[in-house]
């Protein structure tokens, strides 16, 4: 069983449509693929339908933009109900914030001598409901200001970079609670990637497990070197956290994140499915009427 639980389609900042992504998952021999677009569930029905056609199990996921101490923390939600009102409302605020920061970023880019227009960015966004910095990067590439997305991040768009503008995110603890409330399983994505080790030290993860029933952490991820993975795996063992592994595939939008480059152990995936089944069976449902007469 080959299982990759973290990927992005063109419904957020990846470059394959959900159906194309699932077809590629089959081509590289994945049995299970999780689609986890940023702050939207919009690609899931298409991905699931493609999975049914192609014989790939598609896990309904989403990567929620959270933060701790004003620094971004991404939380993967598996099996969360898109109709859960509080989660849906927060996700709408996050998506509005993505759009709302665009003017500020464009003003900064213009002042830095690399102007792009809102129309040029929106041409890259296409139908995606989730406007991301990678789309701004794509507009910078198209305008000839940078060669690739990574250069756009390194020179301008990275957190704290000269054209970075913060946007609305959900407090980490609340994000985890909202995912659980929606019947989902919550796994922190790339917890120690890009210098986040100080932001999520063992003590903090311990508290998230104790007070918010955090389910897991992504251990095998391209942003973690061998030593970081080793430390995180040990930490996951000691805190009884599920340790996942995934590609964080973005199509051609992110180099070195090929589908299936990291995978999740089948036993870990089984446990995720068990927790989802449990959440499902304990969800509030209208009770059947007491005076129900069988139809004749
Ligand atoms: P946003 O969703 O607009 O906050 O942008 C986040 C997206 O940009 C994610 O897909 C990240 O993988 C990517 N990203 C964030 N920081 C960097 C960075 N320093 N270098 C390359 N990609 C990045
Ligand atoms: Fe992304
Ligand atoms: Fe992420
Ligand atoms: Zn991701």
PDB file of C-alpha atoms and ligand atoms in Angstrom:
ATOM      1  CA  UNK A   1       0.000   0.000   0.000  1.00  0.00           C
ATOM      2  CA  UNK A   2       1.398   3.395  -1.003  1.00  0.00           C
ATOM      3  CA  UNK A   3      -0.340   6.298   0.709  1.00  0.00           C
ATOM      4  CA  UNK A   4       0.294  10.029   0.134  1.00  0.00           C
ATOM      5  CA  UNK A   5      -1.909  12.220   2.333  1.00  0.00           C
ATOM      6  CA  UNK A   6      -1.013  15.818   1.392  1.00  0.00           C
ATOM      7  CA  UNK A   7      -1.373  17.236  -2.137  1.00  0.00           C
ATOM      8  CA  UNK A   8      -2.600  20.413  -3.832  1.00  0.00           C
ATOM      9  CA  UNK A   9      -4.607  20.841  -7.028  1.00  0.00           C
ATOM     10  CA  UNK A  10      -5.398  23.924  -9.111  1.00  0.00           C
ATOM     11  CA  UNK A  11      -8.346  24.464  -6.770  1.00  0.00           C
ATOM     12  CA  UNK A  12      -5.696  26.091  -4.560  1.00  0.00           C
ATOM     13  CA  UNK A  13      -2.054  26.606  -5.570  1.00  0.00           C
ATOM     14  CA  UNK A  14      -1.214  23.335  -7.348  1.00  0.00           C
ATOM     15  CA  UNK A  15      -1.079  23.084 -11.135  1.00  0.00           C
ATOM     16  CA  UNK A  16      -3.069  19.871 -11.870  1.00  0.00           C
ATOM     17  CA  UNK A  17      -6.846  19.743 -11.785  1.00  0.00           C
ATOM     18  CA  UNK A  18      -8.145  17.354  -9.097  1.00  0.00           C
ATOM     19  CA  UNK A  19      -8.881  14.685 -11.743  1.00  0.00           C
ATOM     20  CA  UNK A  20      -5.426  15.073 -13.321  1.00  0.00           C
ATOM     21  CA  UNK A  21      -3.827  14.801  -9.896  1.00  0.00           C
ATOM     22  CA  UNK A  22      -5.639  11.542  -9.138  1.00  0.00           C
ATOM     23  CA  UNK A  23      -4.679  10.144 -12.562  1.00  0.00           C
ATOM     24  CA  UNK A  24      -1.038  10.969 -11.817  1.00  0.00           C
ATOM     25  CA  UNK A  25      -1.367   9.336  -8.411  1.00  0.00           C
ATOM     26  CA  UNK A  26      -2.477   6.153 -10.142  1.00  0.00           C
ATOM     27  CA  UNK A  27       0.355   6.443 -12.688  1.00  0.00           C
ATOM     28  CA  UNK A  28       3.001   6.608  -9.949  1.00  0.00           C
ATOM     29  CA  UNK A  29       1.452   3.605  -8.193  1.00  0.00           C
ATOM     30  CA  UNK A  30      -0.282   5.260  -5.241  1.00  0.00           C
ATOM     31  CA  UNK A  31      -3.182   3.322  -3.706  1.00  0.00           C
ATOM     32  CA  UNK A  32      -4.411   6.225  -1.577  1.00  0.00           C
ATOM     33  CA  UNK A  33      -4.091   9.973  -2.126  1.00  0.00           C
ATOM     34  CA  UNK A  34      -5.321  12.782   0.118  1.00  0.00           C
ATOM     35  CA  UNK A  35      -6.303  16.030  -1.592  1.00  0.00           C
ATOM     36  CA  UNK A  36      -5.600  18.880   0.837  1.00  0.00           C
ATOM     37  CA  UNK A  37      -6.110  22.187  -0.938  1.00  0.00           C
ATOM     38  CA  UNK A  38      -5.547  25.328   1.134  1.00  0.00           C
ATOM     39  CA  UNK A  39      -8.698  26.473   2.957  1.00  0.00           C
ATOM     40  CA  UNK A  40     -11.170  24.932   0.510  1.00  0.00           C
ATOM     41  CA  UNK A  41     -13.006  21.642  -0.024  1.00  0.00           C
ATOM     42  CA  UNK A  42     -14.005  22.555  -3.581  1.00  0.00           C
ATOM     43  CA  UNK A  43     -11.840  20.006  -5.398  1.00  0.00           C
ATOM     44  CA  UNK A  44     -12.906  16.966  -3.411  1.00  0.00           C
ATOM     45  CA  UNK A  45     -15.974  15.766  -5.306  1.00  0.00           C
ATOM     46  CA  UNK A  46     -14.070  15.827  -8.603  1.00  0.00           C
ATOM     47  CA  UNK A  47     -11.119  14.005  -7.027  1.00  0.00           C
ATOM     48  CA  UNK A  48     -13.319  11.336  -5.418  1.00  0.00           C
ATOM     49  CA  UNK A  49     -15.171  10.737  -8.695  1.00  0.00           C
ATOM     50  CA  UNK A  50     -11.843  10.384 -10.532  1.00  0.00           C
ATOM     51  CA  UNK A  51     -10.624   8.012  -7.822  1.00  0.00           C
ATOM     52  CA  UNK A  52     -13.706   5.815  -8.248  1.00  0.00           C
ATOM     53  CA  UNK A  53     -13.079   5.680 -12.000  1.00  0.00           C
ATOM     54  CA  UNK A  54      -9.369   4.976 -11.694  1.00  0.00           C
ATOM     55  CA  UNK A  55      -9.249   2.694  -8.669  1.00  0.00           C
ATOM     56  CA  UNK A  56      -7.467   5.116  -6.343  1.00  0.00           C
ATOM     57  CA  UNK A  57      -8.814   5.755  -2.840  1.00  0.00           C
ATOM     58  CA  UNK A  58      -9.153   9.518  -2.387  1.00  0.00           C
ATOM     59  CA  UNK A  59      -9.090  10.904   1.154  1.00  0.00           C
ATOM     60  CA  UNK A  60     -11.137  14.077   1.629  1.00  0.00           C
ATOM     61  CA  UNK A  61      -8.735  16.607   3.093  1.00  0.00           C
ATOM     62  CA  UNK A  62      -8.014  20.315   3.437  1.00  0.00           C
ATOM     63  CA  UNK A  63      -5.026  22.322   4.727  1.00  0.00           C
ATOM     64  CA  UNK A  64      -6.229  24.966   7.157  1.00  0.00           C
ATOM     65  CA  UNK A  65      -4.314  28.257   7.557  1.00  0.00           C
ATOM     66  CA  UNK A  66      -3.716  28.617  11.270  1.00  0.00           C
ATOM     67  CA  UNK A  67      -1.160  30.561  13.294  1.00  0.00           C
ATOM     68  CA  UNK A  68       0.613  30.649  16.610  1.00  0.00           C
ATOM     69  CA  UNK A  69       2.176  33.870  17.861  1.00  0.00           C
ATOM     70  CA  UNK A  70       1.448  35.431  14.468  1.00  0.00           C
ATOM     71  CA  UNK A  71       3.505  32.805  12.634  1.00  0.00           C
ATOM     72  CA  UNK A  72       1.786  30.521  10.182  1.00  0.00           C
ATOM     73  CA  UNK A  73       1.042  26.895  11.105  1.00  0.00           C
ATOM     74  CA  UNK A  74      -0.762  24.659   8.617  1.00  0.00           C
ATOM     75  CA  UNK A  75      -3.133  21.996   9.911  1.00  0.00           C
ATOM     76  CA  UNK A  76      -4.265  19.132   7.699  1.00  0.00           C
ATOM     77  CA  UNK A  77      -7.898  18.207   8.219  1.00  0.00           C
ATOM     78  CA  UNK A  78      -9.008  14.743   7.118  1.00  0.00           C
ATOM     79  CA  UNK A  79     -12.652  13.837   6.775  1.00  0.00           C
ATOM     80  CA  UNK A  80     -13.957  17.155   8.120  1.00  0.00           C
ATOM     81  CA  UNK A  81     -17.552  17.942   7.135  1.00  0.00           C
ATOM     82  CA  UNK A  82     -17.594  20.917   4.707  1.00  0.00           C
ATOM     83  CA  UNK A  83     -21.081  21.765   5.991  1.00  0.00           C
ATOM     84  CA  UNK A  84     -19.909  22.278   9.574  1.00  0.00           C
ATOM     85  CA  UNK A  85     -21.047  25.901  10.052  1.00  0.00           C
ATOM     86  CA  UNK A  86     -18.277  27.226  12.302  1.00  0.00           C
ATOM     87  CA  UNK A  87     -15.468  25.688  10.277  1.00  0.00           C
ATOM     88  CA  UNK A  88     -17.053  26.893   7.027  1.00  0.00           C
ATOM     89  CA  UNK A  89     -17.419  30.424   8.410  1.00  0.00           C
ATOM     90  CA  UNK A  90     -13.772  30.566   9.534  1.00  0.00           C
ATOM     91  CA  UNK A  91     -12.595  29.192   6.191  1.00  0.00           C
ATOM     92  CA  UNK A  92     -14.563  31.915   4.406  1.00  0.00           C
ATOM     93  CA  UNK A  93     -12.819  34.540   6.562  1.00  0.00           C
ATOM     94  CA  UNK A  94      -9.445  33.035   5.663  1.00  0.00           C
ATOM     95  CA  UNK A  95     -10.262  33.090   1.947  1.00  0.00           C
ATOM     96  CA  UNK A  96     -11.463  36.712   2.205  1.00  0.00           C
ATOM     97  CA  UNK A  97      -8.203  37.550   3.944  1.00  0.00           C
ATOM     98  CA  UNK A  98      -6.230  35.959   1.108  1.00  0.00           C
ATOM     99  CA  UNK A  99      -7.948  38.276  -1.348  1.00  0.00           C
ATOM    100  CA  UNK A 100      -7.851  41.275   0.979  1.00  0.00           C
ATOM    101  CA  UNK A 101      -4.075  41.281   1.311  1.00  0.00           C
ATOM    102  CA  UNK A 102      -3.525  41.304  -2.449  1.00  0.00           C
ATOM    103  CA  UNK A 103      -3.595  45.119  -2.848  1.00  0.00           C
ATOM    104  CA  UNK A 104      -0.958  45.500  -0.155  1.00  0.00           C
ATOM    105  CA  UNK A 105       1.334  42.906  -1.735  1.00  0.00           C
ATOM    106  CA  UNK A 106       0.931  44.469  -5.182  1.00  0.00           C
ATOM    107  CA  UNK A 107       1.763  47.935  -3.801  1.00  0.00           C
ATOM    108  CA  UNK A 108       4.911  46.568  -2.180  1.00  0.00           C
ATOM    109  CA  UNK A 109       5.951  44.766  -5.367  1.00  0.00           C
ATOM    110  CA  UNK A 110       5.436  47.959  -7.385  1.00  0.00           C
ATOM    111  CA  UNK A 111       7.563  49.917  -4.917  1.00  0.00           C
ATOM    112  CA  UNK A 112      10.244  47.239  -5.255  1.00  0.00           C
ATOM    113  CA  UNK A 113      10.314  47.772  -9.017  1.00  0.00           C
ATOM    114  CA  UNK A 114       8.576  44.510  -9.964  1.00  0.00           C
ATOM    115  CA  UNK A 115       4.996  45.591 -10.671  1.00  0.00           C
ATOM    116  CA  UNK A 116       2.217  43.166 -11.540  1.00  0.00           C
ATOM    117  CA  UNK A 117      -1.465  44.050 -11.804  1.00  0.00           C
ATOM    118  CA  UNK A 118      -4.363  42.461  -9.983  1.00  0.00           C
ATOM    119  CA  UNK A 119      -5.657  41.227 -13.362  1.00  0.00           C
ATOM    120  CA  UNK A 120      -2.326  39.498 -14.017  1.00  0.00           C
ATOM    121  CA  UNK A 121      -2.547  37.722 -10.655  1.00  0.00           C
ATOM    122  CA  UNK A 122      -6.199  36.773 -11.138  1.00  0.00           C
ATOM    123  CA  UNK A 123      -5.322  35.274 -14.530  1.00  0.00           C
ATOM    124  CA  UNK A 124      -3.046  32.873 -12.607  1.00  0.00           C
ATOM    125  CA  UNK A 125      -5.677  32.223  -9.929  1.00  0.00           C
ATOM    126  CA  UNK A 126      -8.210  31.073 -12.532  1.00  0.00           C
ATOM    127  CA  UNK A 127     -11.227  29.502 -10.832  1.00  0.00           C
ATOM    128  CA  UNK A 128      -9.472  28.835  -7.544  1.00  0.00           C
ATOM    129  CA  UNK A 129     -11.370  30.166  -4.518  1.00  0.00           C
ATOM    130  CA  UNK A 130      -8.099  30.280  -2.575  1.00  0.00           C
ATOM    131  CA  UNK A 131      -5.738  33.037  -3.751  1.00  0.00           C
ATOM    132  CA  UNK A 132      -2.198  32.144  -2.738  1.00  0.00           C
ATOM    133  CA  UNK A 133       1.221  33.719  -2.855  1.00  0.00           C
ATOM    134  CA  UNK A 134       2.209  31.070  -5.427  1.00  0.00           C
ATOM    135  CA  UNK A 135      -0.316  32.691  -7.804  1.00  0.00           C
ATOM    136  CA  UNK A 136       1.375  36.059  -7.230  1.00  0.00           C
ATOM    137  CA  UNK A 137       4.681  34.300  -7.891  1.00  0.00           C
ATOM    138  CA  UNK A 138       3.273  32.950 -11.164  1.00  0.00           C
ATOM    139  CA  UNK A 139       2.298  36.488 -12.219  1.00  0.00           C
ATOM    140  CA  UNK A 140       5.850  37.650 -11.417  1.00  0.00           C
ATOM    141  CA  UNK A 141       7.209  34.830 -13.605  1.00  0.00           C
ATOM    142  CA  UNK A 142       4.842  35.702 -16.448  1.00  0.00           C
ATOM    143  CA  UNK A 143       5.925  39.352 -16.240  1.00  0.00           C
ATOM    144  CA  UNK A 144       9.550  38.261 -16.498  1.00  0.00           C
ATOM    145  CA  UNK A 145      10.537  39.546 -13.037  1.00  0.00           C
ATOM    146  CA  UNK A 146      11.611  36.131 -11.672  1.00  0.00           C
ATOM    147  CA  UNK A 147      12.473  32.743 -13.130  1.00  0.00           C
ATOM    148  CA  UNK A 148      10.415  30.485 -10.853  1.00  0.00           C
ATOM    149  CA  UNK A 149       8.170  30.403  -7.781  1.00  0.00           C
ATOM    150  CA  UNK A 150      11.049  29.768  -5.425  1.00  0.00           C
ATOM    151  CA  UNK A 151      12.902  32.867  -6.607  1.00  0.00           C
ATOM    152  CA  UNK A 152       9.714  34.904  -6.079  1.00  0.00           C
ATOM    153  CA  UNK A 153       9.499  33.638  -2.488  1.00  0.00           C
ATOM    154  CA  UNK A 154      13.207  34.054  -1.774  1.00  0.00           C
ATOM    155  CA  UNK A 155      13.341  37.632  -3.084  1.00  0.00           C
ATOM    156  CA  UNK A 156       9.892  38.988  -2.225  1.00  0.00           C
ATOM    157  CA  UNK A 157       7.074  36.816  -0.883  1.00  0.00           C
ATOM    158  CA  UNK A 158       8.428  34.608   1.930  1.00  0.00           C
ATOM    159  CA  UNK A 159       7.177  35.230   5.479  1.00  0.00           C
ATOM    160  CA  UNK A 160       8.903  38.432   6.597  1.00  0.00           C
ATOM    161  CA  UNK A 161      10.080  39.142   3.031  1.00  0.00           C
ATOM    162  CA  UNK A 162       9.932  42.652   1.522  1.00  0.00           C
ATOM    163  CA  UNK A 163       6.535  42.087  -0.152  1.00  0.00           C
ATOM    164  CA  UNK A 164       4.954  39.944   2.564  1.00  0.00           C
ATOM    165  CA  UNK A 165       1.638  41.103   3.978  1.00  0.00           C
ATOM    166  CA  UNK A 166       0.071  39.062   6.788  1.00  0.00           C
ATOM    167  CA  UNK A 167      -3.451  37.777   6.285  1.00  0.00           C
ATOM    168  CA  UNK A 168      -6.225  36.450   8.520  1.00  0.00           C
ATOM    169  CA  UNK A 169      -5.470  33.055  10.014  1.00  0.00           C
ATOM    170  CA  UNK A 170      -7.101  30.959  12.737  1.00  0.00           C
ATOM    171  CA  UNK A 171      -5.523  30.560  16.158  1.00  0.00           C
ATOM    172  CA  UNK A 172      -3.930  27.103  16.126  1.00  0.00           C
ATOM    173  CA  UNK A 173      -5.855  25.689  19.101  1.00  0.00           C
ATOM    174  CA  UNK A 174      -9.155  26.902  17.688  1.00  0.00           C
ATOM    175  CA  UNK A 175      -8.294  25.484  14.260  1.00  0.00           C
ATOM    176  CA  UNK A 176      -7.758  22.031  15.767  1.00  0.00           C
ATOM    177  CA  UNK A 177     -11.006  22.310  17.743  1.00  0.00           C
ATOM    178  CA  UNK A 178     -12.963  23.387  14.646  1.00  0.00           C
ATOM    179  CA  UNK A 179     -11.644  20.411  12.678  1.00  0.00           C
ATOM    180  CA  UNK A 180     -12.679  18.041  15.471  1.00  0.00           C
ATOM    181  CA  UNK A 181     -16.061  19.708  15.780  1.00  0.00           C
ATOM    182  CA  UNK A 182     -16.512  19.027  12.047  1.00  0.00           C
ATOM    183  CA  UNK A 183     -15.785  15.337  12.659  1.00  0.00           C
ATOM    184  CA  UNK A 184     -12.266  15.515  11.197  1.00  0.00           C
ATOM    185  CA  UNK A 185      -8.810  14.302  12.160  1.00  0.00           C
ATOM    186  CA  UNK A 186      -6.221  17.080  12.734  1.00  0.00           C
ATOM    187  CA  UNK A 187      -2.573  16.651  11.747  1.00  0.00           C
ATOM    188  CA  UNK A 188      -0.049  19.510  11.847  1.00  0.00           C
ATOM    189  CA  UNK A 189       1.633  19.824   8.432  1.00  0.00           C
ATOM    190  CA  UNK A 190       5.443  20.180   8.221  1.00  0.00           C
ATOM    191  CA  UNK A 191       5.593  21.232  11.911  1.00  0.00           C
ATOM    192  CA  UNK A 192       9.346  21.890  11.950  1.00  0.00           C
ATOM    193  CA  UNK A 193       9.787  23.039   8.361  1.00  0.00           C
ATOM    194  CA  UNK A 194      11.267  26.458   7.534  1.00  0.00           C
ATOM    195  CA  UNK A 195      12.543  27.264  11.014  1.00  0.00           C
ATOM    196  CA  UNK A 196       9.325  26.377  12.851  1.00  0.00           C
ATOM    197  CA  UNK A 197      11.070  24.203  15.429  1.00  0.00           C
ATOM    198  CA  UNK A 198      11.099  27.119  17.886  1.00  0.00           C
ATOM    199  CA  UNK A 199       7.408  27.824  17.264  1.00  0.00           C
ATOM    200  CA  UNK A 200       6.211  24.291  18.034  1.00  0.00           C
ATOM    201  CA  UNK A 201       8.607  22.911  20.638  1.00  0.00           C
ATOM    202  CA  UNK A 202       7.835  19.553  22.302  1.00  0.00           C
ATOM    203  CA  UNK A 203       6.161  21.287  25.254  1.00  0.00           C
ATOM    204  CA  UNK A 204       3.679  23.049  22.969  1.00  0.00           C
ATOM    205  CA  UNK A 205       2.905  19.859  21.037  1.00  0.00           C
ATOM    206  CA  UNK A 206       2.384  18.098  24.363  1.00  0.00           C
ATOM    207  CA  UNK A 207      -0.186  20.726  25.373  1.00  0.00           C
ATOM    208  CA  UNK A 208      -1.935  20.460  21.999  1.00  0.00           C
ATOM    209  CA  UNK A 209      -2.300  16.725  22.572  1.00  0.00           C
ATOM    210  CA  UNK A 210      -3.461  17.067  26.170  1.00  0.00           C
ATOM    211  CA  UNK A 211      -5.801  20.024  25.802  1.00  0.00           C
ATOM    212  CA  UNK A 212      -6.917  19.795  22.170  1.00  0.00           C
ATOM    213  CA  UNK A 213      -6.503  16.111  21.289  1.00  0.00           C
ATOM    214  CA  UNK A 214      -4.212  16.863  18.342  1.00  0.00           C
ATOM    215  CA  UNK A 215      -4.177  13.649  16.298  1.00  0.00           C
ATOM    216  CA  UNK A 216      -0.874  13.719  14.509  1.00  0.00           C
ATOM    217  CA  UNK A 217       2.109  15.461  12.973  1.00  0.00           C
ATOM    218  CA  UNK A 218       3.546  15.185   9.513  1.00  0.00           C
ATOM    219  CA  UNK A 219       7.025  13.737   9.998  1.00  0.00           C
ATOM    220  CA  UNK A 220       8.212  12.711   6.544  1.00  0.00           C
ATOM    221  CA  UNK A 221       8.085  15.939   4.531  1.00  0.00           C
ATOM    222  CA  UNK A 222      10.591  17.517   2.174  1.00  0.00           C
ATOM    223  CA  UNK A 223      11.019  20.521   4.498  1.00  0.00           C
ATOM    224  CA  UNK A 224      12.383  18.168   7.216  1.00  0.00           C
ATOM    225  CA  UNK A 225      15.941  16.830   6.955  1.00  0.00           C
ATOM    226  CA  UNK A 226      16.865  13.336   8.140  1.00  0.00           C
ATOM    227  CA  UNK A 227      17.747  14.479  11.659  1.00  0.00           C
ATOM    228  CA  UNK A 228      14.538  16.510  12.023  1.00  0.00           C
ATOM    229  CA  UNK A 229      12.471  13.516  10.908  1.00  0.00           C
ATOM    230  CA  UNK A 230      14.233  11.308  13.442  1.00  0.00           C
ATOM    231  CA  UNK A 231      13.542  13.759  16.289  1.00  0.00           C
ATOM    232  CA  UNK A 232       9.916  14.271  15.243  1.00  0.00           C
ATOM    233  CA  UNK A 233       9.305  10.540  14.945  1.00  0.00           C
ATOM    234  CA  UNK A 234      10.608  10.006  18.461  1.00  0.00           C
ATOM    235  CA  UNK A 235       8.469  12.866  19.717  1.00  0.00           C
ATOM    236  CA  UNK A 236       5.394  11.456  17.984  1.00  0.00           C
ATOM    237  CA  UNK A 237       6.044   8.085  19.649  1.00  0.00           C
ATOM    238  CA  UNK A 238       6.383   9.622  23.092  1.00  0.00           C
ATOM    239  CA  UNK A 239       3.275  11.807  22.744  1.00  0.00           C
ATOM    240  CA  UNK A 240       1.199   9.078  21.109  1.00  0.00           C
ATOM    241  CA  UNK A 241       0.766  11.216  17.994  1.00  0.00           C
ATOM    242  CA  UNK A 242       0.193   9.686  14.574  1.00  0.00           C
ATOM    243  CA  UNK A 243       3.237  10.265  12.361  1.00  0.00           C
ATOM    244  CA  UNK A 244       2.316  10.816   8.715  1.00  0.00           C
ATOM    245  CA  UNK A 245       4.453  11.190   5.608  1.00  0.00           C
ATOM    246  CA  UNK A 246       3.431  13.000   2.440  1.00  0.00           C
ATOM    247  CA  UNK A 247       4.670  14.786  -0.643  1.00  0.00           C
ATOM    248  CA  UNK A 248       2.882  18.174  -0.366  1.00  0.00           C
ATOM    249  CA  UNK A 249       2.732  17.870  -4.160  1.00  0.00           C
ATOM    250  CA  UNK A 250       1.893  21.131  -6.005  1.00  0.00           C
ATOM    251  CA  UNK A 251       2.299  19.883  -9.603  1.00  0.00           C
ATOM    252  CA  UNK A 252       4.960  21.891 -11.386  1.00  0.00           C
ATOM    253  CA  UNK A 253       4.551  24.625  -8.763  1.00  0.00           C
ATOM    254  CA  UNK A 254       6.999  23.160  -6.272  1.00  0.00           C
ATOM    255  CA  UNK A 255      10.170  21.312  -7.198  1.00  0.00           C
ATOM    256  CA  UNK A 256      11.283  18.247  -5.273  1.00  0.00           C
ATOM    257  CA  UNK A 257       7.774  17.414  -4.040  1.00  0.00           C
ATOM    258  CA  UNK A 258       6.892  14.602  -6.463  1.00  0.00           C
ATOM    259  CA  UNK A 259       3.761  12.588  -5.714  1.00  0.00           C
ATOM    260  CA  UNK A 260       4.640   9.710  -3.404  1.00  0.00           C
ATOM    261  CA  UNK A 261       8.116  11.063  -2.518  1.00  0.00           C
ATOM    262  CA  UNK A 262       7.091  10.498   1.122  1.00  0.00           C
ATOM    263  CA  UNK A 263       4.344   8.127   2.207  1.00  0.00           C
ATOM    264  CA  UNK A 264       2.295   7.240   5.281  1.00  0.00           C
ATOM    265  CA  UNK A 265       2.434   3.815   6.929  1.00  0.00           C
ATOM    266  CA  UNK A 266      -0.721   1.773   6.294  1.00  0.00           C
ATOM    267  CA  UNK A 267      -1.185   1.239  10.063  1.00  0.00           C
ATOM    268  CA  UNK A 268      -1.208   5.005  10.611  1.00  0.00           C
ATOM    269  CA  UNK A 269      -3.720   5.445   7.805  1.00  0.00           C
ATOM    270  CA  UNK A 270      -5.885   2.684   9.301  1.00  0.00           C
ATOM    271  CA  UNK A 271      -5.920   4.545  12.601  1.00  0.00           C
ATOM    272  CA  UNK A 272      -6.941   7.785  10.851  1.00  0.00           C
ATOM    273  CA  UNK A 273      -9.821   5.908   9.234  1.00  0.00           C
ATOM    274  CA  UNK A 274     -10.806   4.364  12.569  1.00  0.00           C
ATOM    275  CA  UNK A 275     -10.936   7.798  14.211  1.00  0.00           C
ATOM    276  CA  UNK A 276     -13.057   9.130  11.345  1.00  0.00           C
ATOM    277  CA  UNK A 277     -15.460   6.218  11.616  1.00  0.00           C
ATOM    278  CA  UNK A 278     -15.726   6.840  15.357  1.00  0.00           C
ATOM    279  CA  UNK A 279     -16.408  10.566  14.866  1.00  0.00           C
ATOM    280  CA  UNK A 280     -19.019   9.678  12.277  1.00  0.00           C
ATOM    281  CA  UNK A 281     -20.878   7.245  14.512  1.00  0.00           C
ATOM    282  CA  UNK A 282     -20.895   9.672  17.459  1.00  0.00           C
ATOM    283  CA  UNK A 283     -22.119  12.635  15.377  1.00  0.00           C
ATOM    284  CA  UNK A 284     -25.469  14.085  16.382  1.00  0.00           C
ATOM    285  CA  UNK A 285     -28.191  12.810  14.161  1.00  0.00           C
ATOM    286  CA  UNK A 286     -31.925  13.409  14.327  1.00  0.00           C
ATOM    287  CA  UNK A 287     -33.403  10.481  16.235  1.00  0.00           C
ATOM    288  CA  UNK A 288     -36.028   8.464  14.401  1.00  0.00           C
ATOM    289  CA  UNK A 289     -39.579   9.368  15.377  1.00  0.00           C
ATOM    290  CA  UNK A 290     -40.756   7.240  18.289  1.00  0.00           C
ATOM    291  CA  UNK A 291     -44.152   6.554  16.782  1.00  0.00           C
ATOM    292  CA  UNK A 292     -42.717   5.442  13.470  1.00  0.00           C
ATOM    293  CA  UNK A 293     -44.872   2.911  11.645  1.00  0.00           C
ATOM    294  CA  UNK A 294     -43.238   0.884   8.910  1.00  0.00           C
ATOM    295  CA  UNK A 295     -44.576   1.712   5.462  1.00  0.00           C
ATOM    296  CA  UNK A 296     -46.911  -0.870   4.111  1.00  0.00           C
TER     297      UNK A 296
HETATM  298  P1  LIG B   1      -0.201  31.418   1.136  1.00  0.00           P
HETATM  299  O1  LIG B   1      -1.174  30.286   1.049  1.00  0.00           O
HETATM  300  O2  LIG B   1      -0.537  32.554   0.258  1.00  0.00           O
HETATM  301  O3  LIG B   1       0.149  31.821   2.537  1.00  0.00           O
HETATM  302  O4  LIG B   1       1.151  30.808   0.521  1.00  0.00           O
HETATM  303  C1  LIG B   1       1.583  29.621   1.071  1.00  0.00           C
HETATM  304  C2  LIG B   1       2.047  28.736  -0.041  1.00  0.00           C
HETATM  305  O5  LIG B   1       3.291  29.235  -0.493  1.00  0.00           O
HETATM  306  C3  LIG B   1       2.287  27.296   0.386  1.00  0.00           C
HETATM  307  O6  LIG B   1       1.931  26.423  -0.676  1.00  0.00           O
HETATM  308  C4  LIG B   1       3.736  27.173   0.604  1.00  0.00           C
HETATM  309  O7  LIG B   1       4.228  25.950   0.229  1.00  0.00           O
HETATM  310  C5  LIG B   1       4.322  28.259  -0.285  1.00  0.00           C
HETATM  311  N1  LIG B   1       5.409  28.887   0.441  1.00  0.00           N
HETATM  312  C6  LIG B   1       5.340  29.555   1.605  1.00  0.00           C
HETATM  313  N2  LIG B   1       6.556  30.005   1.967  1.00  0.00           N
HETATM  314  C7  LIG B   1       7.413  29.607   1.004  1.00  0.00           C
HETATM  315  C8  LIG B   1       8.811  29.741   0.801  1.00  0.00           C
HETATM  316  N3  LIG B   1       9.572  30.394   1.680  1.00  0.00           N
HETATM  317  N4  LIG B   1       9.353  29.182  -0.310  1.00  0.00           N
HETATM  318  C9  LIG B   1       8.561  28.529  -1.202  1.00  0.00           C
HETATM  319  N5  LIG B   1       7.251  28.353  -1.061  1.00  0.00           N
HETATM  320  C10 LIG B   1       6.673  28.882   0.018  1.00  0.00           C
HETATM  321 FE1  LIG B   2       0.605  25.554  -1.175  1.00  0.00          FE
HETATM  322 FE1  LIG B   3       1.590  23.765   4.058  1.00  0.00          FE
HETATM  323 ZN1  LIG B   4       0.483  21.865   1.558  1.00  0.00          ZN
END
